[in-house]
XYZ file of C-alpha atoms in Angstrom:
567
model
C 109.449 82.417 83.883
C 105.210 82.994 83.716
C 102.842 79.927 83.290
C 101.850 80.832 79.915
C 101.300 77.785 77.938
C 97.842 77.884 77.332
C 97.141 81.065 76.243
C 98.804 80.615 72.366
C 96.367 83.335 70.790
C 97.175 85.972 69.357
C 96.259 89.303 68.791
C 96.954 93.041 67.942
C 98.553 94.829 70.468
C 96.036 97.070 72.524
C 95.933 98.943 75.964
C 94.212 95.737 76.975
C 97.034 93.861 75.695
C 99.776 93.120 78.068
C 103.234 91.651 76.775
C 104.658 87.959 78.119
C 107.751 86.682 78.394
C 107.601 83.321 76.494
C 110.757 82.560 76.526
C 114.770 84.241 76.657
C 114.608 86.965 73.980
C 110.762 86.364 72.215
C 107.924 88.129 73.386
C 104.164 87.584 72.945
C 100.751 90.177 73.458
C 97.926 87.781 75.432
C 94.387 89.818 76.383
C 94.459 90.754 80.066
C 90.696 88.683 79.989
C 92.961 85.948 79.129
C 95.490 85.672 81.820
C 94.400 84.514 84.093
C 95.385 82.096 87.227
C 98.315 81.382 88.251
C 100.038 83.911 86.647
C 103.543 84.504 88.080
C 104.482 87.709 89.319
C 101.702 89.959 88.480
C 100.387 92.631 90.714
C 96.607 92.356 88.885
C 94.559 95.463 87.809
C 93.160 97.359 90.711
C 89.863 97.099 92.060
C 89.605 93.499 91.351
C 90.106 90.297 93.511
C 94.086 89.554 93.457
C 94.976 92.957 92.941
C 98.132 93.906 95.085
C 99.968 90.577 95.601
C 101.162 87.564 93.643
C 103.167 84.585 92.944
C 106.695 84.699 93.561
C 108.396 83.620 90.601
C 111.931 82.792 92.404
C 113.328 79.859 94.110
C 111.401 80.086 97.692
C 113.782 80.837 100.423
C 115.041 78.153 102.802
C 112.675 77.706 105.818
C 109.568 79.620 103.556
C 106.296 77.102 101.944
C 103.772 78.795 99.515
C 100.893 78.270 101.391
C 97.142 76.428 99.726
C 95.705 78.228 98.033
C 98.550 80.980 97.008
C 97.759 80.289 92.758
C 94.787 81.176 92.561
C 92.922 84.069 92.272
C 90.527 84.975 94.890
C 91.896 82.277 97.425
C 92.153 83.951 101.008
C 95.691 83.206 101.055
C 96.771 83.994 97.033
C 100.080 85.260 97.870
C 101.367 84.120 101.010
C 103.529 82.211 102.085
C 104.119 81.068 105.714
C 108.029 81.230 107.219
C 109.226 78.432 109.896
C 109.081 80.727 112.755
C 105.294 80.240 111.393
C 105.524 83.606 110.249
C 102.842 84.366 107.273
C 105.077 87.123 104.411
C 102.750 88.616 102.059
C 105.319 88.603 98.051
C 103.933 91.645 95.942
C 104.590 91.742 92.789
C 107.105 94.809 90.699
C 104.860 97.239 89.622
C 105.161 100.306 87.702
C 102.755 103.566 88.651
C 102.304 106.751 87.250
C 100.218 109.591 88.700
C 97.765 111.963 86.805
C 96.706 115.071 88.279
C 95.096 117.870 86.337
C 93.065 119.321 89.416
C 89.373 118.450 87.735
C 88.808 115.235 85.997
C 92.132 113.327 87.216
C 92.597 114.509 90.913
C 96.447 112.161 92.295
C 95.136 109.405 90.590
C 97.145 106.632 90.691
C 97.510 104.027 87.665
C 99.439 100.790 88.263
C 100.997 98.473 85.402
C 102.531 95.377 86.171
C 105.655 93.088 84.371
C 103.679 91.978 81.562
C 102.776 95.419 80.542
C 105.869 97.106 79.644
C 108.813 94.803 78.314
C 110.656 97.117 80.691
C 111.584 100.310 82.774
C 112.259 102.244 79.782
C 109.186 101.384 78.523
C 107.624 102.244 80.573
C 108.689 105.616 80.945
C 107.892 105.992 77.940
C 104.358 106.122 78.673
C 104.584 108.031 81.649
C 105.484 105.226 84.263
C 108.510 104.213 86.961
C 109.782 101.578 88.311
C 108.726 102.064 92.231
C 111.904 102.302 93.778
C 110.931 99.231 96.313
C 112.120 96.965 93.640
C 114.818 98.090 94.186
C 117.625 96.550 96.659
C 121.685 96.085 96.377
C 121.230 98.396 93.537
C 119.293 94.879 91.514
C 116.591 95.221 90.300
C 113.715 93.230 91.653
C 111.035 90.890 90.980
C 109.698 91.923 94.416
C 109.696 91.507 97.961
C 108.080 89.679 100.970
C 106.245 92.199 103.786
C 104.751 90.364 106.656
C 101.176 90.121 107.140
C 101.050 90.730 110.326
C 102.961 93.524 112.375
C 105.364 91.134 115.472
C 104.541 89.216 117.756
C 106.893 87.255 120.373
C 107.778 83.424 119.422
C 109.804 80.814 120.452
C 110.665 82.886 123.703
C 113.143 81.558 126.151
C 113.409 83.520 128.537
C 117.672 84.719 127.601
C 118.819 82.628 125.425
C 115.812 82.414 122.168
C 112.712 84.984 120.517
C 112.000 85.758 117.958
C 110.450 88.484 115.762
C 107.265 86.892 113.992
C 104.243 87.916 112.081
C 101.228 85.852 113.602
C 97.219 86.191 113.069
C 96.141 86.883 116.783
C 99.429 87.600 118.424
C 99.851 89.819 121.059
C 102.380 92.775 119.700
C 105.266 93.687 120.898
C 106.993 96.864 121.225
C 109.924 98.867 121.638
C 109.518 99.556 125.274
C 111.214 96.864 127.611
C 108.488 97.566 130.138
C 106.734 95.015 128.486
C 109.610 93.021 128.640
C 109.034 88.622 129.071
C 110.833 86.954 131.328
C 110.227 83.798 133.250
C 107.942 85.146 135.689
C 105.510 86.949 133.852
C 103.316 86.847 131.111
C 104.042 89.795 129.344
C 103.292 90.080 125.482
C 107.576 91.047 125.153
C 109.317 93.591 123.118
C 112.477 94.399 120.925
C 115.009 92.985 123.266
C 113.300 89.905 123.735
C 114.241 89.096 120.134
C 117.397 87.663 120.739
C 117.419 84.302 118.153
C 119.937 83.985 115.811
C 122.727 86.073 118.118
C 120.800 89.305 117.989
C 120.708 91.976 121.125
C 118.144 94.317 120.098
C 118.449 97.468 121.926
C 115.332 98.248 124.035
C 114.396 101.456 121.165
C 113.150 102.263 118.429
C 117.027 101.317 116.838
C 116.760 97.814 118.544
C 114.053 97.147 115.179
C 116.807 96.279 112.938
C 118.292 93.150 114.979
C 115.060 92.342 116.306
C 114.116 91.589 112.684
C 117.195 89.150 112.613
C 115.931 87.310 115.412
C 113.851 85.481 112.455
C 117.039 85.061 109.894
C 119.796 86.999 109.041
C 118.715 88.027 105.530
C 114.616 89.595 107.282
C 115.139 93.425 107.773
C 112.901 96.087 108.971
C 109.937 97.050 106.118
C 111.388 100.107 104.542
C 109.457 103.800 104.220
C 110.065 102.061 100.626
C 107.980 99.379 100.904
C 105.633 101.437 103.329
C 105.054 103.701 99.822
C 104.532 100.883 97.300
C 101.773 99.348 98.905
C 100.136 102.660 99.913
C 99.742 103.450 96.442
C 98.029 100.082 95.380
C 95.361 100.736 98.577
C 94.928 104.301 97.012
C 95.047 102.440 93.620
C 92.518 100.272 94.524
C 90.080 102.267 96.198
C 89.914 104.426 93.900
C 89.038 101.965 91.063
C 87.087 99.998 93.119
C 83.137 100.539 92.971
C 81.809 97.962 95.587
C 82.895 96.371 98.901
C 83.606 93.147 96.443
C 87.489 92.724 96.610
C 87.331 95.584 98.617
C 86.294 95.369 101.934
C 86.862 98.722 102.708
C 85.060 100.641 100.806
C 82.930 103.741 101.580
C 81.973 106.166 99.600
C 82.961 108.909 101.209
C 85.359 107.074 103.540
C 87.279 104.669 100.966
C 90.895 103.669 103.114
C 91.761 100.756 105.013
C 89.977 100.775 108.393
C 92.416 99.433 111.707
C 92.194 100.235 115.425
C 92.537 104.028 116.089
C 90.048 104.830 118.787
C 90.103 101.740 121.528
C 89.476 98.425 119.575
C 87.609 99.725 116.675
C 88.023 101.519 113.379
C 86.679 105.663 114.334
C 84.882 105.166 110.810
C 83.033 102.202 111.112
C 81.804 100.802 114.224
C 81.907 97.239 112.686
C 85.361 97.299 112.597
C 86.890 96.151 115.896
C 89.085 94.057 117.282
C 90.086 90.994 119.826
C 91.760 91.955 122.650
C 95.063 90.786 123.697
C 95.415 87.716 126.731
C 98.530 88.628 127.749
C 99.331 90.096 131.250
C 100.502 93.570 129.728
C 98.011 93.998 127.211
C 94.806 92.572 128.638
C 94.905 95.214 131.670
C 95.443 98.259 129.502
C 92.263 99.449 126.766
C 95.006 99.809 124.003
C 96.690 97.542 121.578
C 94.825 94.846 120.496
C 95.574 90.786 118.733
C 97.146 91.367 115.159
C 95.536 90.577 112.530
C 92.168 90.036 114.517
C 90.090 92.776 113.284
C 86.410 91.726 111.497
C 85.443 91.675 109.458
C 89.536 90.631 108.748
C 89.820 92.502 104.995
C 88.799 95.621 106.248
C 91.833 96.135 107.878
C 94.002 94.708 104.644
C 95.817 97.267 101.425
C 93.812 95.302 98.945
C 90.652 94.752 100.880
C 90.653 91.795 100.789
C 91.562 88.650 102.896
C 94.637 87.451 101.241
C 96.596 91.248 102.053
C 98.498 93.093 104.316
C 97.232 93.420 107.556
C 97.125 96.214 110.229
C 98.654 99.232 107.982
C 96.711 101.849 109.959
C 95.639 102.510 113.854
C 96.775 99.700 116.916
C 100.523 100.609 116.887
C 103.474 103.136 115.185
C 106.022 100.818 112.879
C 109.379 101.539 112.528
C 110.276 101.763 108.712
C 114.175 102.359 107.852
C 114.702 104.394 104.523
C 114.764 108.404 105.654
C 116.511 109.494 108.560
C 118.529 113.144 109.274
C 121.399 114.703 110.658
C 121.472 118.076 112.789
C 122.961 119.813 115.236
C 120.988 123.055 117.257
C 122.313 126.342 119.494
C 120.918 127.502 122.950
C 119.456 130.693 121.713
C 120.321 132.327 125.247
C 118.262 134.307 128.235
C 117.651 137.738 126.508
C 119.474 137.444 123.041
C 115.650 137.861 120.926
C 114.991 141.451 120.733
C 111.407 142.519 121.293
C 110.862 143.880 117.763
C 108.416 144.415 114.606
C 111.399 142.136 112.848
C 112.641 140.289 115.652
C 117.115 140.139 116.161
C 118.168 137.186 117.127
C 122.224 136.961 118.483
C 123.870 133.977 118.577
C 127.793 134.227 118.453
C 128.934 132.553 115.568
C 126.467 131.211 114.292
C 127.466 129.582 111.383
C 123.927 129.417 109.372
C 123.519 131.215 105.968
C 120.485 133.403 104.922
C 117.626 130.313 103.122
C 119.113 127.743 105.524
C 115.771 126.214 107.162
C 115.069 125.360 110.598
C 113.319 124.504 113.636
C 112.882 126.149 116.498
C 113.173 123.381 119.470
C 113.636 123.226 123.565
C 111.094 125.088 126.275
C 110.645 128.290 127.430
C 108.987 130.637 130.153
C 105.852 132.406 128.742
C 102.892 131.766 126.359
C 102.906 134.495 123.760
C 107.094 133.309 123.261
C 105.316 129.355 122.719
C 102.841 131.404 120.615
C 105.549 133.163 118.529
C 107.950 130.440 117.863
C 108.586 127.052 119.755
C 108.047 124.260 118.099
C 107.819 126.442 114.454
C 109.634 126.023 110.815
C 111.452 129.799 109.859
C 114.218 130.742 107.433
C 116.872 132.803 108.214
C 117.436 135.861 107.073
C 119.733 139.224 106.684
C 122.561 137.484 108.970
C 125.239 138.718 109.964
C 128.294 136.477 112.004
C 126.245 136.735 114.707
C 122.794 137.004 114.515
C 120.029 136.663 111.935
C 116.177 137.419 111.506
C 113.646 134.708 110.772
C 111.153 134.590 108.238
C 108.118 132.598 108.721
C 107.863 128.913 106.935
C 103.594 129.059 105.617
C 101.300 126.959 103.526
C 98.696 129.836 103.727
C 100.232 132.927 102.029
C 102.121 134.838 104.941
C 105.200 132.873 103.918
C 107.913 135.352 104.248
C 106.875 137.222 107.308
C 108.904 138.561 109.214
C 109.172 136.889 113.205
C 107.174 139.637 115.531
C 108.128 140.372 118.633
C 106.975 143.665 119.245
C 104.357 142.167 121.430
C 105.755 140.534 123.831
C 107.184 141.173 127.107
C 110.709 140.888 128.348
C 112.116 136.877 127.021
C 113.018 135.003 130.082
C 114.726 131.748 130.003
C 114.379 130.644 133.542
C 112.650 127.728 132.861
C 114.210 126.522 129.396
C 115.661 127.717 126.509
C 115.103 127.957 123.066
C 116.819 126.048 120.540
C 117.583 126.583 116.481
C 117.322 123.391 114.396
C 118.924 122.782 111.533
C 119.676 119.548 109.191
C 119.581 117.008 106.078
C 117.630 114.831 105.166
C 119.083 111.448 103.540
C 117.084 108.602 102.300
C 119.126 105.130 101.341
C 121.301 105.012 98.179
C 119.627 102.336 96.020
C 123.227 100.368 95.995
C 122.214 99.540 99.984
C 121.019 96.009 100.762
C 118.355 96.586 103.224
C 119.319 93.343 104.943
C 122.963 94.937 105.192
C 121.900 98.174 106.968
C 122.680 98.084 111.345
C 120.715 100.683 113.771
C 123.055 101.929 115.653
C 125.040 104.839 114.859
C 128.365 106.048 112.963
C 129.444 102.990 111.979
C 129.583 102.247 108.088
C 126.560 100.238 107.712
C 124.417 102.239 110.012
C 121.121 103.540 109.214
C 122.016 106.498 111.822
C 124.284 109.246 111.816
C 126.030 108.335 108.788
C 126.239 109.693 104.768
C 128.149 106.283 103.430
C 124.950 105.083 102.583
C 123.269 107.855 102.158
C 121.684 110.122 99.300
C 120.219 113.625 100.171
C 116.697 113.577 99.438
C 114.845 117.719 99.526
C 111.963 117.860 101.975
C 112.183 121.769 102.406
C 109.092 122.309 101.011
C 107.207 120.843 103.599
C 108.719 121.940 107.174
C 105.735 124.441 106.793
C 104.242 125.906 110.175
C 104.442 123.904 113.428
C 105.876 120.549 113.368
C 102.102 119.249 114.132
C 99.357 121.259 111.573
C 98.987 119.249 108.450
C 97.792 116.561 107.444
C 97.451 114.531 103.609
C 95.920 116.710 101.292
C 94.270 119.835 100.052
C 91.104 120.924 97.884
C 92.256 120.033 94.636
C 96.043 120.419 94.738
C 98.460 117.537 93.841
C 99.475 115.465 96.635
C 101.005 112.630 95.119
C 105.028 113.399 93.418
C 105.524 112.382 90.308
C 108.568 111.859 88.144
C 110.609 108.846 85.911
C 113.924 109.463 86.896
C 115.234 107.633 89.300
C 117.883 110.489 90.469
C 114.774 113.664 90.629
C 113.760 114.332 94.090
C 109.879 114.356 93.309
C 110.862 110.623 92.311
C 113.000 110.015 96.156
C 109.491 111.876 97.402
C 107.766 109.377 96.272
C 109.640 106.232 97.466
C 109.145 107.204 100.509
C 105.339 108.188 100.856
C 105.825 112.118 101.590
C 103.670 114.665 100.192
C 105.488 116.552 97.171
C 104.989 119.891 98.954
C 103.328 122.811 101.321
C 100.246 123.215 99.209
C 99.905 118.993 99.474
C 98.854 119.394 103.115
C 96.509 121.176 105.450
C 95.155 121.388 108.537
C 92.358 119.578 107.187
C 93.346 117.468 104.992
C 91.701 115.407 102.688
C 88.741 111.669 102.535
C 91.623 110.147 99.810
C 93.897 110.416 101.610
C 91.809 109.876 105.066
C 93.099 113.173 106.522
C 95.768 111.133 107.638
C 98.408 112.757 109.835
C 102.182 113.989 108.643
C 103.870 115.504 111.294
C 107.170 117.059 110.741
C 110.564 117.744 112.392
C 113.916 118.199 112.161
C 115.368 115.361 114.265
C 119.036 113.951 115.293
C 119.093 110.171 114.040
C 115.602 110.485 112.750
C 113.665 106.596 112.756
C 110.050 107.327 110.930
C 107.095 105.525 112.591
C 104.098 104.767 110.073
C 100.128 104.025 110.295
C 99.829 105.908 114.127
C 98.208 103.760 116.963
C 95.224 102.672 118.697
C 93.977 106.847 120.166
C 95.196 108.078 116.923
C 91.106 108.558 115.492
C 91.325 110.119 111.800
C 94.891 110.765 112.091
C 96.274 107.106 111.946
C 96.264 105.348 107.890
C 97.898 103.969 105.232
C 99.378 107.668 104.664
C 100.061 108.600 108.470
C 103.912 109.569 109.261
C 105.890 110.633 111.987
C 109.094 112.251 111.349
C 109.558 113.419 115.343
C 111.642 110.904 116.921
C 115.374 109.046 117.568
C 117.232 106.022 117.766
C 116.536 105.842 120.791
C 113.504 106.612 121.789
C 111.098 103.950 123.899
C 107.603 103.559 123.302
C 104.541 100.319 124.155
C 102.799 102.175 120.850
C 105.520 100.977 118.356
C 106.889 98.136 116.883
C 107.495 96.748 113.332
C 107.191 94.266 110.504
C 110.077 92.748 108.552
C 110.658 92.149 105.014
C 112.622 90.191 103.393
C 114.374 90.021 98.736
C 114.701 87.325 96.955
């Protein structure tokens, strides 16, 4: 319950007032200007000190302690807590959000409202605001969430018996790949497979992140696309409200977004933002990842441009997140089964496709002309028969509907590989799913992969255009952020995943509003999304950057994760 005993002035309700619960069923209106200090679960005002974090209103979990200054707005540790393994986590209070877009006065304008602005979700919806999906877990609306302040480092390591994925400042980052494994004879940074405390046995791949998160405790989970979306929206709203580096250290007039290690130890847009080299024998010999949370000035690397915020959301290492996956199947295109014609006919016996199905052409072939025409591109099935089909291009440049034209190509030769047609369905976690109970395997009722039990379908077909790697967030003055107040609406689900609205939201050039962050799409079976970019990703890295191209069993040193905790 809010600590409001010192505030007694009642005022005429206006848009500048806050609705505060005094006791069960009793509310009062209090001026925003008076509502400072030790207010519980207050998300704050964009552009001001303390925005984007807050004070946890719940009884803290066993092992969790509030850091000194956690309840003082403006303190470097405001809203910061420490778990028993040393992990620093940040509390993000529940909020409502609204996207204003008219293409002129308001362009992808984000407004954030606190729990004190509206009595409940119904009242917020009536004002055009939506409750963010990040605050729903296990079918219950939550007051907020704890999120790791830093990406994972390995702590408490004992070869063969212990190791925790911890959120530690200046820690050497662990990876999804076993090439960085630590053992009794080396000083490597470590990997998911080393995070075996709490009886965990993480795989040395992306799917291993689910078990690695639980090395800290059974209630911890890999953070979600929903949490990523909430943090990205907070960051955008904060930058839009800021007018200087006061309370937003990363503020720049034309590069107004979080900075990070996206240029081998520095930020491509701000050369003053550099990062400390790692001290372990794996990373120290490579000009790649840097110590977690080591940016100078540190506040330039946090979601709210303040030292109390969440760091390293862009660059350094990609981050695995849960909440979105894909189930797909592919069929090979055999040698000689693509006609040379203005409307190419593809022969696939009993393909089972329907007109209007979206497919992705994967695989390899022997000619650059065929590569350009087909490989890694999205098409719509057209004019199908039982054993043949044609393909229409899917683009965001006005040429949608043009048939695949192979008339200028030489005869197709698959001696060096074959094309594949891939069709898939995308899924997002149901609101009833409890994040801590989701596992990183395939096919079981609690698994994140190849399982529809705990998932709803989400339609991202409007984004499956061009090639896999052709687009960035933003396209002129077009709307990028989906907005809907109904939690069953597809636009709401897209927003919950920090996905662009449609093909008009993405372009080859992107926009500075979204940091020209990369949006890479694919149709990948057992999709495991990764976020944020890495040390080499330049301007394509960022808070909004997302890759939908890798599966559960992928493993790279440039990929790690962070944990979340609901109470």
